[in-house]
Amino acid sequence: MNRIDQAFQRYNDRYRLIPFITAGDPDAKTSLELIRLLDEEGVTAIELGVPFSDPLADGPVIQAASDRALAAGMNLRGVLKLAQQARQLGVQTPLILFTYYNPVLHYGVERLVAAAKEAGFDGFIIPDLPLEESEALDRMATDAELHLIPLVAPTSHERIRAIVSKRKGGFIYCVSSLGTTGIRQHFSDGVESFLDEVGSSSPVPIAVGFGISQPHHVEQMSKHADAVVVGSALVRLLESLGERLQQEESRAAALDEVRQMIRNLVGKKGRVTSGR
Amino acid sequence: MSNVGLQEKADKRGRFGSFGGRFVPETLMNALLELEAGYREALADHAFQTELRRLLTEYSGRPTPLTLAENLTRSIGGAKIYLKREDLNHTGAHKINNTLGQGLLAKRMGKKKLIAETGAGQHGVASATVAALLGLECRVFMGEEDVRRQRLNVFRMELLGAEVVPVSSGTRTLKDATNEAIRHWVSHVEDTFYLIGSAVGPHPYPEMVKMFQRVIGDEARAQLLEREGRLPDEVIACVGGGSNAIGMFTAFLSDNKVRLTGVEAAGAGVDTDRHAATLTKGSPGVLHGSLSYLLQNEHGQVLPAHSISAGLDYPGVGPEHAYLKESGRVRYTTATDQEALVAVQTLCQQEGILPALESAHAIAEALKLAANRSHQDVVLVCLSGRGDKDVESIRQGLEGLHDESD
């Protein structure tokens, strides 16, 4: 069974959290440390972002992280290697490859699906690949027992059914509001009914992302979704920890700040009681 | 080379051959479907067509003239060179054809806010103009580098009541202005119309822009038939995103004997890393919502483009051009910054016409090509815009040329 499906079935009395980090920000070694930390904290899945020159679904925080990672030499091949290293170190958490479509196309769709499987990924999120363009990749991923996680937006309306109806695993990524990724103070009143609408028509779990940065956001959204994605807030913390994460003497303390943030976000309802 | 079955419209998936499509965040998909429906209704609506024709005639000044470049033809001593004078349009370039079309469409669809991206500023000025005319709000995204290069056009846009948003990310040119325009559109998709300025972007933009620009070629073809009683041997247009070129070529696509040539910006040379020759040096990829040719590195990261002309300084190209390249119907070649500058000087001094730096790339190719042709041959060049906006860049460029030759 795909690790993502296992993760959603696993008994877990904490809020289900799916953190996003940009691979290679600030460097590959730190990314590996972060994956291990998130794995230890028992998050539901980890989105590992491939840095891209033109990340048009992302706001300034993740865009800047992408630039830093590119400057540090990260690329799609590097992200595959990172996942492989994480698996070799015993990381069990589902890993999701988050990437724009052009690097995929350039690598070769079929070749990437095989390489992602081999590296230990469990699914893909490709923000600029809507339903109409995703058929081939979706089929190849399914054959490899990987999930292409579809996105639905508040503007999707009657498209929701077409997007979610045939899913047999993974989850649906619900975009909380219009706009790019980034930290928001408030969510529109419609978000809860939007999530309920998706949830009621989806045969698989739903996750919500875009703008979630505070523990009370996580708590609020968790009432209407099976998992919550946190990206920009975490990436912004990593940006502020930058050099401290890279230097031997300050690394442990910096990683501890990340750990605290994750614990604050997931709440203190209890401990992970899964078999891990 | 055969063009039997050459596809002139995007298919249902928005593809020209394998190129085109819709590679955008889900948030925009319904807006694109609505746009496609609105566009198809407008095309079929007699009142819309009549209003667009009226504005093109009474407001923009169409039909634009066809000028025989007599002095140039004489001095080269080869083929006759005709210029399709899109520079004589209101606001100074072919861009107004498309902005009038999309502006009217936005209004018809009940949208009150326009956004646009611009490189050289011609599309920004044309968008701001149409917004003023039709009573719409207008916001124009422009890279900081282009804001610097095209100060005069920035001021024109502001004078017309538009808000110019300088973009400081990435290369600070058209590519990044387009990213920001898309980001803004994602946030405001419910009340905002994105007026794309070239034959690029997700379906239906490439097809729609072509339909609004095909007036260039349709007029030129009829005008030339009237003047010469025959079709041209060669049609030449510059290609950045490729809207003037597709507007010109469309009328001739099924005239098998007419050779079509698109000229990309070679910048400092196609063997350097400072050029914008997407079809010549790029490979298939996805940027700004469609699958086309792209300047990219071995990891699929988009590479910065370079051209002395802000309007050609773009690492992508319209998907139909990618299709026309692969089908062999259109030949794509390049002209360097230096060749464009020489073409500007030549056209100024011999014909008293100051072309835009974009158009000068097409002129440069015409100068080369006409010299090797017989007196009976006819070369038709799209003079897509006038060079007033580029005077400062031309001055600096020519100083550079003289310095090099010192």
XYZ file of C-alpha atoms in Angstrom:
682
model
C 0.000 0.000 0.000
C 1.131 3.506 -0.803
C 2.614 5.238 2.246
C 0.271 8.229 1.865
C -2.790 6.014 2.170
C -1.241 4.281 5.172
C -0.537 7.624 6.816
C -4.152 8.705 6.565
C -5.344 5.387 7.967
C -2.909 5.416 10.821
C -4.463 6.225 14.151
C -3.146 9.628 15.065
C -4.627 11.920 17.636
C -2.617 14.911 16.615
C -3.724 17.228 13.865
C -2.543 15.851 10.580
C 0.156 18.135 9.257
C 1.829 18.141 5.836
C 4.823 20.497 5.862
C 6.390 21.840 2.673
C 10.076 22.613 2.350
C 12.031 23.703 -0.696
C 14.731 21.131 -1.305
C 18.184 22.666 -1.188
C 17.205 25.696 0.894
C 19.661 26.579 2.315
C 21.538 23.457 1.162
C 20.985 19.743 0.501
C 22.515 18.617 3.771
C 20.157 20.802 5.795
C 17.179 19.574 3.785
C 18.075 16.025 4.732
C 18.268 17.014 8.403
C 14.859 18.663 8.118
C 13.287 15.612 6.510
C 14.576 13.473 9.386
C 13.280 15.967 11.937
C 9.821 16.073 10.357
C 9.807 12.292 10.192
C 10.621 12.104 13.890
C 7.796 14.536 14.651
C 5.348 12.200 12.966
C 3.943 14.492 10.306
C 1.476 12.929 7.884
C 3.578 13.558 4.762
C 6.370 15.839 3.586
C 6.161 17.939 0.437
C 9.614 18.312 -1.012
C 9.703 21.239 -3.446
C 11.860 21.256 -6.555
C 13.183 24.797 -6.965
C 12.099 26.416 -10.239
C 13.038 29.622 -11.999
C 9.417 30.675 -12.597
C 7.239 29.416 -9.720
C 4.065 31.225 -10.724
C 1.757 29.602 -8.184
C 4.026 30.678 -5.346
C 4.217 33.870 -3.353
C 7.396 35.787 -2.469
C 8.495 33.552 0.456
C 8.687 30.309 -1.519
C 9.881 32.141 -4.605
C 12.851 33.435 -2.604
C 13.509 29.938 -1.216
C 13.516 28.633 -4.778
C 16.112 31.233 -5.742
C 18.318 30.304 -2.786
C 18.068 26.599 -3.567
C 18.864 27.151 -7.248
C 21.854 29.246 -6.248
C 22.940 26.352 -3.994
C 22.846 24.073 -7.044
C 19.670 22.103 -6.325
C 17.693 20.607 -9.209
C 15.282 17.764 -9.892
C 18.035 15.137 -9.881
C 19.248 16.491 -6.549
C 15.751 16.213 -5.066
C 15.495 12.573 -6.190
C 18.829 11.896 -4.539
C 17.682 13.604 -1.349
C 14.650 11.330 -1.077
C 16.811 8.298 -1.663
C 19.201 9.366 1.093
C 16.285 9.971 3.459
C 14.941 6.467 2.807
C 18.393 4.970 3.355
C 18.455 6.706 6.722
C 15.194 5.027 7.626
C 12.693 7.828 7.037
C 9.217 6.278 6.797
C 7.027 9.367 6.303
C 5.374 9.678 2.876
C 7.348 11.957 0.572
C 5.614 14.015 -2.081
C 7.524 15.529 -4.970
C 6.277 19.072 -5.464
C 7.373 20.440 -8.828
C 6.345 22.659 -11.690
C 5.759 20.833 -14.928
C 8.684 22.064 -17.013
C 11.437 20.254 -15.087
C 9.282 17.094 -15.324
C 8.807 17.473 -19.057
C 12.488 18.119 -19.521
C 13.468 15.055 -17.477
C 10.879 12.931 -19.266
C 7.527 12.081 -17.712
C 7.903 8.312 -17.854
C 11.498 8.408 -16.709
C 10.617 10.689 -13.801
C 7.812 8.465 -12.551
C 10.222 5.536 -12.478
C 12.981 7.563 -10.847
C 10.620 8.997 -8.224
C 9.405 5.515 -7.360
C 12.961 4.265 -7.150
C 13.976 7.195 -4.925
C 11.168 6.485 -2.461
C 8.602 9.119 -3.329
C 4.917 8.341 -2.852
C 3.247 11.016 -4.904
C 3.426 14.185 -6.954
C 1.978 17.662 -6.691
C 2.317 19.684 -9.890
C 0.580 23.044 -9.500
C 0.576 23.982 -13.198
C -0.752 20.643 -14.441
C -4.562 20.807 -14.330
C -6.819 17.814 -14.915
C -6.966 18.319 -18.688
C -3.191 18.079 -19.058
C -2.451 15.399 -16.480
C -3.920 12.234 -17.944
C -0.700 10.577 -19.105
C 1.267 11.350 -15.965
C -1.614 10.287 -13.765
C -1.856 6.933 -15.530
C 1.874 6.258 -15.296
C 1.942 7.286 -11.644
C -1.006 5.032 -10.826
C 0.701 2.116 -12.578
C 3.724 2.717 -10.357
C 1.473 2.912 -7.275
C 2.229 6.601 -6.841
C -0.432 9.282 -6.466
C -0.775 12.438 -8.485
C -2.384 14.740 -5.921
C -4.894 17.013 -7.659
C -5.556 20.594 -6.603
C -8.987 22.145 -6.330
C -9.561 25.852 -5.837
C -12.487 27.948 -4.611
C -13.026 28.831 -8.293
C -13.214 25.182 -9.352
C -16.995 24.984 -8.742
C -18.458 22.334 -11.026
C -14.958 21.087 -11.873
C -14.593 19.692 -8.337
C -16.583 16.582 -9.110
C -14.628 15.775 -12.267
C -11.330 16.285 -10.475
C -12.040 14.256 -7.342
C -14.456 11.583 -8.491
C -11.999 9.087 -9.955
C -9.348 9.312 -7.258
C -8.520 5.961 -5.753
C -5.905 7.063 -3.272
C -3.773 9.872 -1.970
C -5.660 13.019 -1.103
C -7.158 16.134 -2.639
C -5.230 19.355 -2.133
C -7.698 22.173 -1.484
C -6.432 25.695 -2.094
C -7.815 27.739 0.820
C -8.239 30.963 -1.092
C -7.454 32.710 -4.341
C -3.908 33.810 -4.914
C -0.453 32.370 -4.562
C 1.072 30.537 -1.624
C 1.850 32.781 1.313
C 0.951 33.691 4.844
C -2.533 35.072 5.397
C -4.082 36.455 8.567
C -7.654 35.641 7.694
C -9.514 33.270 5.460
C -12.647 34.115 3.579
C -15.936 33.006 5.071
C -16.469 30.677 2.150
C -13.482 28.458 2.872
C -15.262 26.166 5.306
C -18.200 25.509 3.034
C -15.777 25.014 0.128
C -13.881 22.391 2.141
C -17.106 20.718 3.181
C -18.224 20.618 -0.447
C -14.978 18.986 -1.575
C -14.955 16.653 1.394
C -18.471 15.434 0.733
C -17.762 14.567 -2.903
C -14.289 13.130 -2.434
C -13.655 9.407 -2.097
C -10.217 10.152 -0.602
C -9.046 12.421 2.259
C -8.717 16.149 1.691
C -5.924 18.476 2.763
C -6.020 22.246 2.832
C -3.160 24.636 2.178
C -2.179 28.190 1.138
C -1.835 30.742 3.904
C -1.872 28.555 6.982
C 0.665 29.767 9.522
C -0.862 29.761 13.025
C -1.886 27.002 15.430
C -5.445 28.369 15.454
C -5.553 28.159 11.636
C -4.573 24.513 11.914
C -7.228 23.923 14.523
C -9.902 25.746 12.511
C -9.076 23.997 9.221
C -8.776 20.593 10.828
C -12.498 20.649 11.493
C -13.128 20.662 7.747
C -10.170 18.781 6.299
C -8.229 15.615 7.037
C -4.861 17.344 6.906
C -3.334 20.794 6.803
C -0.426 21.903 4.601
C 2.017 24.457 5.985
C 4.518 25.918 3.534
C 5.418 29.589 3.600
C 5.363 29.896 7.396
C 7.900 27.082 7.736
C 9.978 28.286 4.798
C 10.078 31.761 6.298
C 11.376 30.333 9.576
C 14.033 28.401 7.655
C 14.997 31.603 5.860
C 15.461 33.403 9.171
C 17.513 30.504 10.541
C 19.600 30.411 7.322
C 23.224 30.446 8.402
C 22.547 28.966 11.812
C 21.208 25.844 10.137
C 24.344 25.531 8.045
C 26.926 25.953 10.768
C 28.021 23.040 12.903
C 27.920 24.822 16.259
C 24.489 26.428 15.836
C 22.681 23.697 13.873
C 21.199 21.773 16.782
C 19.647 24.861 18.358
C 18.280 26.051 15.012
C 16.745 22.657 14.290
C 15.181 22.784 17.707
C 13.381 25.989 16.740
C 11.948 24.204 13.734
C 10.876 21.344 15.958
C 9.137 23.772 18.324
C 7.283 25.364 15.470
C 6.007 22.016 14.220
C 4.932 21.048 17.742
C 3.159 24.389 18.200
C 1.356 23.922 14.912
C 0.210 20.381 15.491
C -1.105 21.204 18.906
C -0.820 19.327 22.131
C -3.739 17.009 21.868
C -1.546 14.054 22.484
C 1.273 12.002 21.106
C 1.548 10.081 17.944
C 0.435 6.607 18.824
C 1.073 4.918 15.558
C 3.245 1.854 15.480
C 6.368 3.767 14.518
C 7.579 21.161 -47.934
C 3.859 20.713 -47.913
C 1.273 22.355 -45.784
C -1.585 20.058 -46.641
C -3.749 19.861 -43.564
C -1.845 22.654 -41.823
C -3.841 23.366 -38.721
C -4.957 26.996 -38.521
C -6.888 26.817 -35.272
C -6.143 25.288 -31.935
C -7.880 21.954 -31.367
C -10.258 21.288 -28.488
C -7.414 20.953 -26.029
C -5.960 24.208 -27.264
C -3.140 22.521 -29.152
C -1.429 23.410 -32.407
C 0.067 20.019 -33.157
C 1.654 19.072 -29.849
C 2.088 22.708 -28.747
C -0.170 24.978 -26.713
C -2.550 23.678 -24.069
C -3.352 25.033 -20.638
C -0.636 24.633 -18.031
C -1.940 26.887 -15.284
C -2.939 26.621 -11.627
C -6.405 25.135 -11.156
C -7.561 28.509 -9.781
C -7.443 29.907 -13.327
C -9.066 27.037 -15.204
C -12.646 28.217 -14.950
C -11.601 31.725 -15.971
C -9.952 30.304 -19.089
C -13.012 28.223 -19.939
C -15.215 31.296 -19.472
C -12.864 33.324 -21.618
C -12.952 30.743 -24.374
C -16.749 30.701 -24.348
C -16.915 34.500 -24.256
C -14.453 34.786 -27.103
C -16.313 32.295 -29.298
C -19.615 34.088 -28.674
C -18.046 37.446 -29.492
C -16.547 36.127 -32.736
C -19.969 34.947 -33.820
C -21.633 38.199 -32.787
C -22.151 40.607 -35.675
C -22.475 43.610 -33.361
C -19.107 42.834 -31.706
C -17.395 42.485 -35.069
C -18.924 45.725 -36.323
C -17.848 47.626 -33.225
C -14.308 46.242 -33.419
C -14.063 47.155 -37.115
C -15.362 50.634 -36.378
C -12.748 51.210 -33.676
C -9.950 49.808 -35.830
C -10.937 52.237 -38.595
C -12.050 55.349 -36.759
C -9.852 55.133 -33.687
C -6.693 53.304 -34.674
C -6.496 54.401 -38.308
C -6.807 51.144 -40.211
C -6.149 50.089 -42.837
C -2.510 50.938 -42.352
C -0.666 51.783 -45.586
C 1.547 49.502 -47.601
C 4.696 51.461 -48.481
C 7.093 50.569 -51.280
C 10.580 51.291 -49.893
C 11.778 52.769 -53.173
C 15.136 54.169 -52.135
C 16.018 51.029 -50.245
C 15.000 48.852 -53.166
C 17.098 50.965 -55.538
C 20.175 51.004 -53.319
C 20.089 47.253 -52.703
C 19.398 46.511 -56.323
C 17.500 43.296 -55.699
C 13.918 42.457 -54.812
C 11.250 45.097 -54.290
C 10.739 45.759 -50.581
C 7.272 46.606 -49.307
C 6.582 47.653 -45.729
C 3.292 46.983 -43.962
C 3.035 50.102 -41.843
C 1.766 48.925 -38.453
C 3.891 51.758 -37.039
C 1.195 54.135 -38.248
C -1.405 52.680 -35.929
C -2.657 54.739 -33.007
C -0.150 54.288 -30.124
C 2.555 53.325 -32.580
C 2.422 49.572 -33.055
C 0.338 46.570 -34.046
C -0.415 45.941 -30.356
C -3.526 48.132 -30.528
C -5.298 45.626 -32.843
C -5.279 43.026 -30.097
C -5.949 45.352 -27.160
C -9.014 46.789 -28.888
C -10.255 43.252 -29.499
C -9.597 41.953 -25.991
C -10.700 45.231 -24.378
C -14.069 45.032 -26.109
C -14.305 41.387 -25.122
C -13.536 42.216 -21.464
C -16.291 44.795 -21.499
C -18.692 42.378 -23.156
C -17.912 39.838 -20.424
C -18.686 42.400 -17.726
C -15.112 42.776 -16.430
C -14.131 46.208 -15.145
C -10.452 45.656 -14.421
C -7.716 44.925 -16.921
C -4.245 43.701 -16.159
C -1.441 43.438 -18.679
C 2.266 42.696 -18.824
C 4.631 44.609 -21.024
C 8.234 44.467 -22.137
C 8.928 47.389 -24.433
C 5.837 49.109 -23.135
C 3.923 49.129 -26.437
C 1.416 46.582 -25.205
C 1.176 48.437 -21.900
C 0.493 51.712 -23.674
C -2.053 50.061 -25.966
C -3.767 48.420 -22.969
C -3.829 51.700 -21.012
C -5.226 53.451 -24.078
C -8.018 50.965 -24.578
C -8.806 50.997 -20.856
C -9.157 54.783 -20.993
C -11.330 54.566 -24.097
C -13.623 51.896 -22.690
C -13.721 53.147 -19.102
C -11.884 50.224 -17.503
C -9.308 50.160 -14.711
C -5.851 49.155 -15.854
C -2.777 47.829 -14.099
C 0.385 47.052 -16.058
C 3.205 44.806 -14.825
C 6.631 45.701 -16.132
C 10.095 44.454 -15.214
C 12.305 46.991 -13.447
C 14.916 46.657 -16.171
C 12.305 47.529 -18.798
C 10.952 50.380 -16.675
C 14.466 51.787 -16.882
C 14.841 51.148 -20.616
C 11.401 52.445 -21.522
C 10.854 55.421 -19.217
C 8.892 57.344 -21.801
C 6.361 54.563 -22.230
C 5.984 54.230 -18.450
C 5.086 57.897 -18.314
C 2.642 57.488 -21.213
C 0.867 54.656 -19.404
C 0.576 56.714 -16.241
C -0.672 59.687 -18.212
C -3.373 57.428 -19.634
C -4.471 56.602 -16.107
C -2.930 53.150 -15.735
C -0.980 51.964 -12.741
C 2.463 50.640 -13.655
C 3.754 47.967 -11.270
C 7.544 47.527 -11.438
C 8.603 43.889 -11.028
C 11.864 43.228 -9.245
C 11.961 39.416 -9.286
C 14.123 37.243 -11.540
C 15.468 38.885 -14.679
C 13.355 42.031 -14.148
C 12.126 41.876 -17.742
C 9.066 40.615 -19.617
C 9.331 37.022 -18.325
C 9.026 38.140 -14.723
C 6.421 40.795 -15.479
C 4.361 37.937 -16.938
C 4.867 35.792 -13.817
C 3.642 38.689 -11.668
C 0.668 39.364 -13.924
C -0.339 35.689 -13.635
C 0.119 35.793 -9.846
C -2.056 38.882 -9.641
C -4.640 37.254 -11.890
C -4.766 34.169 -9.648
C -5.622 36.459 -6.723
C -8.202 38.561 -8.567
C -9.504 36.165 -11.163
C -13.150 36.800 -10.339
C -13.278 40.418 -11.464
C -10.157 40.855 -13.575
C -9.487 40.334 -17.275
C -5.915 39.452 -18.184
C -5.111 41.128 -21.476
C -2.178 39.124 -22.827
C -0.130 41.067 -25.360
C 1.374 38.378 -27.525
C 0.360 35.089 -29.104
C 1.505 33.264 -25.967
C -0.106 31.984 -22.757
C -2.680 29.276 -22.118
C -5.445 28.440 -24.601
C -7.397 30.377 -25.905
C -4.921 33.295 -25.845
C -2.614 32.214 -28.701
C -5.548 31.620 -31.030
C -7.434 34.712 -29.868
C -4.466 37.052 -30.260
C -3.857 35.640 -33.719
C -7.485 36.290 -34.693
C -7.235 39.891 -33.521
C -3.891 40.355 -35.329
C -4.663 38.614 -38.595
C -5.975 41.924 -39.922
C -2.298 42.790 -40.604
C -1.783 40.000 -43.100
C -5.274 40.128 -44.550
C -4.866 43.807 -45.394
C -1.293 43.445 -46.641
C -2.208 40.558 -48.914
C -5.093 42.479 -50.509
C -3.033 45.664 -50.789
C -0.159 43.883 -52.475
C -2.443 42.052 -54.886
C -3.895 45.406 -55.847
C -0.510 47.093 -56.292
C 1.468 44.312 -57.918
C -1.229 41.985 -59.135
C 0.553 39.137 -57.415
C 1.504 37.670 -54.082
C 4.873 38.365 -52.433
C 7.707 35.861 -52.767
C 8.745 36.323 -49.203
C 7.036 37.636 -46.072
C 9.190 38.646 -43.102
C 8.269 39.536 -39.533
C 10.111 39.724 -36.222
C 9.314 37.165 -33.517
C 9.448 37.728 -29.780
C 6.239 36.202 -28.480
C 5.243 36.349 -32.126
C 1.977 38.298 -32.372
C 2.808 40.564 -35.321
C 4.364 37.610 -37.116
C 1.361 35.333 -36.661
C -0.913 38.231 -37.629
C 1.050 38.666 -40.826
C 1.646 34.984 -41.666
C -1.905 33.753 -41.177
C -3.120 35.325 -44.419
C -0.402 33.516 -46.380
C -0.310 30.111 -44.687
C -2.127 28.386 -47.519
C -0.293 30.268 -50.277
C 2.274 27.561 -50.765
C 4.579 29.613 -52.956
C 4.932 32.425 -50.455
C 7.950 31.875 -48.235
C 7.430 32.945 -44.643
C 10.316 34.007 -42.428
C 10.265 34.839 -38.728
C 13.244 36.712 -37.319
C 14.265 36.212 -33.705
C 16.632 38.367 -31.680
C 20.169 36.994 -31.725
C 21.295 39.647 -29.233
C 25.080 39.396 -28.934
C 24.986 36.284 -31.153
C 23.306 32.878 -31.030
C 26.569 31.261 -30.017
C 26.757 33.398 -26.890
C 24.410 33.104 -23.898
C 23.053 36.575 -24.597
C 20.247 36.161 -27.098
C 16.482 35.640 -27.313
C 16.443 33.135 -30.177
C 13.928 30.729 -28.672
C 13.009 28.722 -31.772
C 16.555 28.704 -33.089
C 18.301 27.666 -29.884
C 15.568 26.499 -27.488
C 13.716 23.232 -26.942
C 10.121 22.296 -26.113
C 8.982 23.277 -22.637
C 6.234 24.864 -20.582
C 6.279 28.525 -19.601
C 3.418 30.889 -18.811
C 0.697 28.385 -19.431
C 1.598 26.775 -22.714
C 3.858 24.166 -24.222
C 6.125 25.716 -26.803
C 9.819 26.316 -27.384
C 11.791 27.684 -24.493
C 15.294 28.796 -23.610
C 16.169 26.442 -20.754
C 19.097 24.680 -19.157
C 19.692 20.941 -18.743
C 17.462 20.875 -15.640
C 14.462 22.548 -17.250
C 15.111 25.913 -15.620
C 14.189 28.866 -17.789
C 17.204 30.847 -18.972
C 17.299 34.631 -19.171
C 16.947 36.083 -22.655
C 18.777 39.077 -24.024
C 17.984 41.521 -26.796
C 18.604 45.214 -27.302
C 14.871 45.286 -27.975
C 12.816 45.000 -24.802
C 9.915 43.655 -26.873
C 11.884 40.620 -28.081
C 13.646 39.962 -24.789
C 11.614 36.868 -23.885
C 12.734 33.236 -23.441
C 9.448 31.792 -24.748
C 7.472 32.067 -27.989
C 3.875 31.516 -29.065
C 2.968 27.821 -29.451
C 1.728 28.198 -33.024
C 5.194 29.343 -34.053
C 6.642 26.179 -32.524
C 4.119 24.236 -34.608
C 4.906 26.199 -37.782
C 8.595 25.623 -37.225
C 8.190 21.878 -36.816
C 5.787 21.643 -39.760
C 8.385 23.447 -41.860
C 5.908 26.028 -43.155
C 7.802 28.955 -41.630
C 11.557 29.435 -41.620
C 12.920 31.019 -38.446
C 16.169 32.919 -38.499
C 17.887 35.569 -36.383
C 19.319 39.068 -36.433
C 21.792 40.416 -33.881
C 21.526 43.629 -31.864
C 24.130 45.105 -34.159
C 22.288 44.122 -37.339
C 19.102 45.613 -35.927
C 20.868 48.891 -35.164
C 22.280 49.073 -38.685
C 18.788 48.370 -40.046
C 17.365 51.235 -37.965
C 19.950 53.629 -39.371
C 19.454 52.402 -42.918
C 15.677 52.761 -42.842
C 15.915 56.194 -41.212
C 18.417 57.529 -43.690
C 17.000 56.015 -46.841
C 13.277 56.131 -46.240
C 12.762 58.625 -43.422
C 11.127 55.935 -41.305
C 12.231 55.226 -37.738
C 11.330 51.589 -37.013
C 10.973 50.049 -33.570
C 14.000 47.950 -32.575
C 11.742 44.888 -32.758
C 10.772 45.596 -36.371
C 14.382 46.421 -37.228
C 15.179 42.709 -36.837
C 12.774 41.955 -39.687
C 14.233 44.810 -41.752
C 17.746 43.423 -41.190
C 16.684 40.079 -42.676
C 14.974 41.845 -45.591
C 18.161 43.760 -46.385
C 20.150 40.518 -46.554
C 17.563 38.638 -48.494
C 16.535 41.271 -51.053
C 20.125 41.710 -52.186
C 20.218 38.151 -53.515
C 16.894 38.318 -55.316
C 15.913 39.427 -58.784
C 14.169 42.697 -59.601
C 10.992 40.753 -60.224
C 10.812 39.456 -56.693
C 8.723 41.056 -53.980
C 9.574 41.008 -50.287
C 6.913 42.079 -47.798
C 8.081 43.138 -44.338
C 5.930 43.754 -41.305
C 7.004 47.052 -39.812
C 5.340 46.227 -36.526
C 5.973 49.479 -34.682
C 7.676 52.837 -34.675
C 10.931 53.561 -32.919
C 10.181 56.718 -30.969
C 10.117 54.684 -27.754
C 13.543 53.227 -28.553
C 15.427 56.427 -29.339
C 17.437 56.272 -26.121
C 18.345 52.581 -26.560
C 19.254 53.233 -30.194
C 21.447 56.187 -29.252
C 23.300 54.135 -26.647
C 23.524 51.143 -28.968
C 24.976 53.180 -31.832
C 27.511 54.778 -29.486
C 28.524 51.260 -28.496
C 28.880 50.278 -32.142
C 31.079 53.286 -32.858
C 33.192 52.636 -29.783
C 33.782 49.079 -30.943
C 34.877 50.236 -34.375
C 37.257 52.866 -32.941
